[in-house]
Amino acid sequence: MEAACSPPTAGKFVVVGGGIAGVTCAEQVSKVLEEFDVEEQPSTMLENRFPNIKVIESGVKQLNSKEHGILTEDGNQHIYKKLCLCAGAKPKLICEENPYVLGIRDTDSAQSGFKNESSISPMGDDTFMLMHLSEDKFIGYEIEGCEVIWAIKDKAIGNTFFDAGAAEFLTSKLIAEKPEAKIAQKRTRYTTEGRKNEAETKANAGNIGSALGPDWHEGLDLKGTKEFSHKIHIETMCEVKKIYLQEEFRISKKKSLTFPRDHHNQLVIADKEIWPVYVELTNEKIYGCDFIVSATGVTPNTEPFLCGNNFDVGKDGGLKVDDHMRTSLPDIYAAGDICTASWQPSPVWQQMRLWTQARQMGWYAAKCMAAASVGESTDMDFSFELFAHVTKFFNYKVVLLGKYNAQGLGLDHELILRCTKGQEYIKAVLQNGRMMGAVLIGETDLEETFENLILNQMNLSAYGEDLLDPNIDIEDYFD
């Protein structure tokens, strides 16, 4: 016999999703609303800070857009006047039911997934490894005492973020010992409070959650069993061909390789150690390891909302939203990884499923919802004028601005570079003499200057290579 359900609850606004987009949306609209619901969000933080927020910890089972109602997995119904979907994305795993394949998407799976292992094999598209798995940190760099095989399908790491020059600049950091001193943080930090094992087990079901954000590793014991900082070997231009469990590999009579110790040693050495799982790559190399980190991208988490609702969906699987974050259905908005921006973007902005954009979209969606509820309109938020992402790779500060990789510019552009080994890497992307994007790695102090140059589209043709001359203080020059 099913337990009796509570009568439907009604809220002026309902926000579904406990990630950065959902929490930001909730925080913003709480200033003007009496009550609304937040799904998949621990109640302590929001309810303590905002007494007018009611938090319901339950997943969404079904959306009935015609009746303006949501049915949650606990059997209760919630009626909304306006709804914002911030349910994020879910990882694409290279193998769905293999116990040794770890998909890291959210803080819960990160906390439960990393144990004291001696060898980790991050496999797949490094875009997810650098952006969605650890958005601002490469997992193999953060984990200590482990031997890491990093398999990427491109010629260099971080293909989505960096060109070959920037990748080479960062790769050199992998062979160096990590410094003990940590760089002071001067921004808002996103961390989690301690949770009990039961909560972690529940959250891991379905492998769906909020993106990790830049501080995902804080509070985690990311140390393996061996007494060294980190050892990383990169296999380029390859993907996973097959995964073997221990008994399957024994029957196959194939041979695995040891962790490469000397890049100059061309001898192929068979690994005599017995491993729980083995990975065969498309370059025919086979490695054994304790577990595999699957890092092959994410898909928008739209499944709970599509059945019975005629949403317009983008090519990437996200819910299409207009320039006011509205979906194709009345009174339903979306923000963060679940949505696909379908407006005509600024020439120097593009959507990327990053925690910074989730925060911006959540804030702007709340603003649009609040305005619409009182019959007003609102202007497009300034954050969508210029793509900007500040993060950290290998302990370097990294700033990405505008069309930082010349996205969509074709061959009609030029690059100006400045590199000081171990200190900074600067790339400016120009088109018709005007700056369209930039990559700044290290403490360059140029982000504000470059941001202004991109926004005001000043003609820089007269400066040529002098634009990045280290002897010229362009920060003061263009102030």
C-alpha positions as a printed Julia matrix, in Angstrom:
479×3 Matrix{Float64}:
  0.0     0.0     0.0
  1.37    3.39   -0.97
  1.72    6.05    1.69
 -0.79    8.86    1.52
  0.61   11.89   -0.27
  0.37   15.42    1.0
 -1.98   17.78   -0.82
 -0.34   19.76   -3.66
  1.8    22.69   -2.56
  1.72   25.92   -4.49
  4.51   28.45   -4.98
  4.78   31.58   -7.05
  8.09   30.29   -8.39
  9.62   26.83   -8.46
 13.33   26.29   -9.16
 14.42   22.76  -10.05
 18.09   22.01   -9.47
 20.56   22.4    -6.63
 23.64   23.34   -8.64
 25.19   26.75   -9.15
 22.5    27.85  -11.63
 19.66   26.76   -9.35
 21.11   28.18   -6.15
 21.96   31.49   -7.83
 18.46   31.7    -9.28
 16.95   30.93   -5.87
 19.09   33.51   -4.08
 18.19   36.23   -6.57
 14.42   35.73   -6.71
 14.17   35.23   -2.95
 14.45   38.97   -2.57
 11.09   39.54   -4.22
  9.13   36.33   -3.71
  7.16   34.88   -0.82
  7.95   31.21   -1.4
  9.39   28.86   -3.99
 10.81   25.35   -4.15
 14.35   24.2    -4.86
 14.9    20.59   -5.9
 18.03   18.53   -5.17
 19.54   21.15   -2.85
 20.58   20.59    0.79
 18.23   22.68    2.85
 20.57   24.03    5.5
 22.28   26.75    3.49
 19.41   28.33    1.62
 16.75   28.0     4.31
 19.04   29.51    6.93
 20.0    32.43    4.73
 16.56   33.03    3.23
 13.59   32.22    5.51
 11.2    32.71    2.58
 12.67   29.71    0.74
 11.13   26.28    1.11
 13.45   23.46    0.09
 12.19   20.06   -1.05
 14.82   17.33   -1.37
 13.37   15.05   -4.01
 13.99   14.41   -7.68
 11.51   15.38  -10.37
  9.49   12.46  -11.7
  7.24   14.26  -14.16
  6.47   17.77  -15.43
  2.93   18.63  -16.45
  3.37   21.95  -18.22
 -0.32   22.3   -19.15
 -1.38   22.08  -15.52
  1.64   24.04  -14.25
  2.57   21.18  -11.94
  5.55   19.02  -10.99
  5.37   15.52   -9.56
  8.38   14.6    -7.43
  9.72   11.12   -6.69
  8.34   11.26   -3.14
  4.84   11.27   -4.68
  4.03   14.9    -3.92
  2.8    17.53   -6.36
  3.94   21.13   -6.57
  2.07   23.82   -8.46
  3.96   26.77   -9.91
  3.16   30.07  -11.54
  6.61   30.28  -13.1
  9.2    27.51  -13.27
 12.95   27.6   -13.84
 14.68   24.34  -14.81
 18.3    24.24  -13.62
 18.81   20.47  -13.56
 22.29   20.56  -15.08
 23.76   17.74  -17.16
 24.76   14.11  -16.79
 28.03   12.49  -17.86
 28.52   10.3   -20.9
 30.25    7.19  -19.61
 32.4     5.02  -21.86
 30.91    2.0   -20.05
 27.68    2.36  -18.1
 27.76   -0.66  -15.76
 31.43   -1.35  -15.14
 32.23   -1.01  -11.4
 35.75    0.24  -12.2
 34.62    3.06  -14.49
 34.17    6.24  -12.5
 32.16    9.13  -13.89
 32.92   12.31  -11.94
 30.18   14.87  -12.36
 29.27   16.27   -8.94
 30.7    16.7    -5.47
 29.0    13.57   -4.14
 30.49   11.3    -6.77
 33.88   12.95   -6.26
 33.74   12.36   -2.51
 32.68    8.74   -2.8
 34.68    7.83   -5.89
 38.26    8.66   -4.95
 39.85    6.12   -2.65
 43.51    5.46   -1.92
 44.43    3.93   -5.26
 47.88    3.6    -6.77
 47.02    4.0   -10.45
 44.3     6.03  -12.09
 43.54    6.07  -15.8
 41.58    9.14  -16.95
 40.24    8.26  -20.37
 38.46   10.23  -23.04
 37.94   13.72  -24.32
 40.1    16.08  -22.3
 37.47   18.81  -22.67
 35.44   17.07  -20.01
 38.56   16.24  -18.02
 39.55   19.86  -17.8
 36.13   21.48  -17.9
 33.39   19.28  -16.56
 35.26   16.72  -14.51
 37.41   19.29  -12.79
 36.43   22.43  -14.68
 39.34   24.38  -13.25
 41.77   21.64  -12.29
 43.17   18.56  -13.99
 42.48   15.62  -11.74
 45.8    13.92  -12.42
 47.61   17.01  -11.18
 45.57   17.26   -7.98
 45.88   13.6    -6.98
 49.13   12.71   -5.25
 50.88    9.37   -4.9
 49.27    7.96   -8.05
 50.52    7.0   -11.48
 48.16    8.45  -14.08
 47.76    7.48  -17.72
 45.95   10.33  -19.45
 44.52    9.31  -22.83
 43.33   12.15  -25.09
 41.94   12.08  -28.6
 43.78   15.21  -29.73
 47.44   16.09  -30.2
 47.6    18.2   -27.05
 45.75   18.66  -23.78
 42.9    21.13  -23.38
 42.02   21.31  -27.07
 38.79   23.19  -26.35
 40.55   25.79  -24.24
 44.04   26.1   -25.67
 46.09   26.09  -28.84
 49.21   23.93  -29.13
 51.45   26.65  -27.69
 49.39   27.12  -24.54
 49.06   23.35  -24.16
 52.84   22.96  -24.33
 53.29   25.74  -21.78
 50.97   23.95  -19.35
 52.22   20.42  -20.06
 55.68   21.36  -18.82
 54.08   21.88  -15.42
 53.15   18.2   -15.26
 56.75   17.05  -14.91
 57.51   19.53  -12.15
 56.86   18.92   -8.47
 53.84   20.76   -7.12
 54.59   23.67   -4.77
 53.29   23.4    -1.24
 52.09   26.99   -1.09
 48.57   27.6    -2.34
 47.52   30.68   -4.24
 45.19   32.9    -2.24
 41.62   32.94   -3.56
 40.1    36.34   -4.2
 36.7    35.21   -5.49
 33.53   33.61   -4.22
 34.2    29.95   -3.45
 31.8    27.06   -4.0
 32.33   24.2    -1.55
 30.16   21.64    0.22
 29.53   20.91    3.84
 30.18   17.4     5.19
 27.57   14.76    4.43
 26.75   11.38    5.84
 27.33    8.19    3.89
 23.62    7.65    3.36
 23.29   11.0     1.61
 26.26   10.22   -0.62
 24.82    6.84   -1.58
 21.48    8.4    -2.47
 23.1    11.15   -4.52
 25.23    8.72   -6.5
 22.16    6.94   -7.86
 21.79    8.04  -11.46
 25.15    9.85  -11.42
 23.5    13.23  -11.85
 24.29   16.34   -9.89
 25.62   19.86   -9.93
 28.9    20.58  -11.66
 31.98   20.45   -9.48
 33.15   24.03   -9.93
 36.7    25.24   -9.3
 36.91   24.14   -5.65
 35.74   20.54   -6.18
 38.83   18.99   -4.6
 38.76   21.02   -1.38
 38.34   18.74    1.64
 39.0    15.54   -0.32
 41.93   13.27    0.46
 43.41   12.96   -3.01
 46.48   10.95   -2.06
 47.34    7.51   -3.33
 49.44    4.84   -1.66
 52.83    5.76   -3.1
 55.3     8.28   -1.76
 55.62   10.78   -4.59
 53.75   13.85   -5.69
 52.43   12.83   -9.1
 53.49   10.88  -12.18
 51.56   11.45  -15.38
 51.98    9.89  -18.81
 49.96   11.27  -21.73
 48.81    9.08  -24.62
 47.75   11.36  -27.47
 45.61   10.78  -30.56
 43.79    7.79  -29.11
 40.56    6.69  -27.49
 39.32    3.71  -25.51
 38.93    0.63  -27.69
 37.95   -1.94  -25.07
 37.8    -2.44  -21.31
 38.6    -5.8   -19.72
 37.82   -7.02  -16.25
 40.58   -9.07  -14.63
 39.26  -12.51  -15.64
 38.38  -11.34  -19.17
 41.91  -10.05  -19.63
 43.42  -13.32  -18.38
 41.37  -15.31  -20.88
 42.32  -12.95  -23.73
 46.02  -13.79  -23.18
 46.93  -10.23  -24.12
 49.8    -8.36  -22.49
 49.63   -5.04  -20.71
 52.4    -2.45  -20.4
 53.98   -1.07  -17.28
 53.7     2.61  -16.48
 56.24    4.37  -18.77
 59.27    5.23  -16.64
 61.64    6.61  -19.25
 60.42    8.37  -22.36
 63.76    7.65  -24.05
 63.48    3.92  -23.42
 61.84    2.41  -26.5
 61.63   -1.11  -25.06
 58.13   -2.49  -24.56
 57.94   -3.89  -21.02
 55.16   -6.28  -20.07
 53.41   -5.58  -16.79
 53.49   -8.59  -14.45
 51.25   -6.98  -11.85
 47.6    -8.09  -11.67
 45.1    -5.23  -11.97
 41.34   -5.08  -11.37
 40.69   -3.57  -14.82
 42.56   -3.16  -18.11
 42.13   -0.6   -20.87
 42.99   -1.19  -24.51
 43.51    2.01  -26.5
 43.06    2.55  -30.23
 46.86    2.9   -30.51
 46.99   -0.8   -29.5
 48.55   -0.12  -26.09
 47.04   -1.81  -23.05
 47.39   -0.6   -19.46
 46.17   -2.06  -16.2
 44.88    0.19  -13.43
 42.81    0.33  -10.27
 40.0     2.28  -11.88
 39.18    4.45  -14.87
 37.92    8.01  -14.82
 35.53    8.33  -17.74
 35.74   11.81  -19.15
 33.86   11.88  -22.43
 31.55   14.84  -22.03
 28.07   15.52  -20.72
 24.52   15.75  -22.02
 21.84   18.17  -20.75
 19.65   16.49  -18.12
 16.34   17.01  -19.91
 14.89   13.48  -19.65
 12.62   14.09  -16.6
 10.92   17.01  -18.35
 10.41   15.97  -21.98
  7.68   13.33  -21.66
  4.3    14.9   -22.46
  5.8    18.36  -22.99
  6.53   19.82  -26.4
  9.82   21.62  -25.7
 11.97   22.96  -28.51
 15.3    21.15  -28.11
 18.68   22.23  -29.51
 21.08   20.07  -31.5
 23.12   19.5   -28.35
 20.06   18.18  -26.51
 19.47   21.25  -24.37
 16.18   23.08  -23.91
 16.18   26.07  -26.25
 15.89   29.41  -24.45
 15.44   32.91  -25.84
 17.18   36.1   -24.72
 15.04   36.16  -21.57
 15.87   32.53  -20.67
 12.34   31.42  -21.63
 11.8    27.96  -23.09
  9.23   27.31  -25.82
  6.56   26.52  -23.2
  4.68   29.25  -21.28
  6.0    30.22  -17.84
  8.94   27.79  -18.02
 12.49   29.11  -17.98
 15.81   27.25  -18.02
 19.36   28.1   -17.01
 22.77   26.44  -16.85
 23.86   23.19  -18.49
 20.31   22.04  -19.22
 19.62   24.87  -21.67
 20.78   25.88  -25.14
 21.13   29.61  -25.83
 19.09   30.22  -28.99
 19.27   33.97  -29.32
 21.6    35.85  -31.7
 24.72   36.11  -29.55
 27.16   38.97  -29.26
 30.11   38.66  -31.7
 32.41   37.92  -28.74
 30.19   35.59  -26.67
 29.5    31.87  -26.98
 27.8    29.36  -24.75
 30.0    26.88  -22.91
 28.79   24.63  -20.13
 30.92   26.18  -17.41
 30.1    26.99  -13.8
 30.58   30.71  -14.49
 27.89   30.7   -17.18
 25.59   28.61  -15.0
 25.86   31.31  -12.35
 25.24   34.11  -14.85
 22.28   32.33  -16.42
 20.73   31.5   -13.06
 21.0    35.11  -11.93
 19.59   36.47  -15.2
 16.75   33.91  -15.35
 15.64   34.97  -11.86
 15.72   38.6   -12.93
 13.6    37.84  -16.0
 11.11   35.73  -14.02
 10.66   38.41  -11.37
 10.15   41.11  -13.99
  7.65   39.04  -15.95
  5.65   38.3   -12.8
  4.87   42.01  -12.43
  4.36   42.65  -16.13
  7.71   44.33  -16.73
 10.55   43.64  -19.14
 14.28   43.56  -18.56
 17.32   44.24  -20.72
 19.8    41.54  -21.66
 22.36   41.15  -18.9
 25.79   42.64  -19.62
 27.52   39.35  -18.8
 26.33   38.02  -22.17
 28.15   40.76  -24.08
 31.57   39.15  -23.65
 32.57   35.57  -22.94
 34.79   35.59  -19.87
 35.97   32.7   -17.72
 38.53   32.9   -14.93
 39.88   29.59  -13.72
 43.06   27.78  -12.75
 45.07   25.02  -14.42
 48.15   23.44  -12.83
 48.22   26.26  -10.28
 48.32   28.9   -13.02
 45.67   31.59  -13.18
 43.88   31.31  -16.53
 41.64   33.96  -18.1
 39.7    33.23  -21.28
 38.08   36.18  -23.07
 35.84   36.47  -26.13
 36.75   34.29  -29.11
 39.85   33.1   -27.28
 40.43   30.24  -29.7
 39.28   32.22  -32.76
 35.96   30.36  -32.68
 33.95   31.12  -35.81
 36.5    33.57  -37.2
 37.71   31.26  -39.96
 41.12   32.11  -41.43
 40.46   35.84  -41.29
 42.32   36.52  -38.06
 45.8    36.94  -36.65
 47.44   35.88  -33.39
 49.92   37.8   -31.28
 51.8    35.76  -28.68
 54.04   36.36  -25.7
 55.43   33.54  -23.61
 57.8    33.45  -20.66
 58.52   29.83  -19.76
 57.2    28.89  -16.36
 55.73   32.33  -15.81
 53.15   33.49  -18.37
 51.52   32.78  -21.71
 49.57   35.52  -23.47
 47.67   35.2   -26.74
 45.63   37.96  -28.37
 43.22   37.16  -31.24
 42.7    40.03  -33.68
 40.45   40.44  -36.69
 40.64   43.51  -38.93
 42.89   45.1   -36.34
 40.41   44.67  -33.51
 40.83   42.36  -30.57
 38.28   39.55  -30.58
 39.62   37.3   -27.84
 42.53   36.45  -25.56
 44.1    33.73  -23.44
 46.0    34.89  -20.36
 47.91   32.29  -18.34
 49.78   33.38  -15.24
 49.67   36.59  -13.21
 49.56   38.91  -16.23
 47.3    41.64  -14.78
 46.04   42.25  -18.33
 42.51   40.86  -18.07
 40.78   44.18  -17.42
 42.71   45.96  -20.18
 42.01   43.2   -22.71
 38.37   43.03  -21.68
 38.0    46.75  -22.43
 39.84   46.44  -25.75
 37.52   43.65  -26.86
 34.38   45.49  -25.78
 35.24   48.9   -27.27
 36.64   47.34  -30.5
 39.41   49.89  -30.77
 41.5    49.59  -33.93
 44.9    48.27  -32.84
 46.48   47.92  -36.29
 49.01   50.65  -35.61
 50.51   48.79  -32.66
 51.23   45.46  -34.33
 53.53   43.18  -32.34
 54.22   46.03  -29.9
 50.84   45.32  -28.37
 52.44   42.57  -26.29
 55.9    44.07  -25.92
 56.92   43.31  -22.31
 58.76   46.64  -22.17
 55.54   48.56  -22.78
 53.03   48.87  -19.96
 49.9    48.52  -22.07
 47.77   48.45  -18.94
 48.57   52.11  -18.32
 48.77   52.93  -22.03
 45.15   51.96  -22.7
 43.8    53.05  -19.31
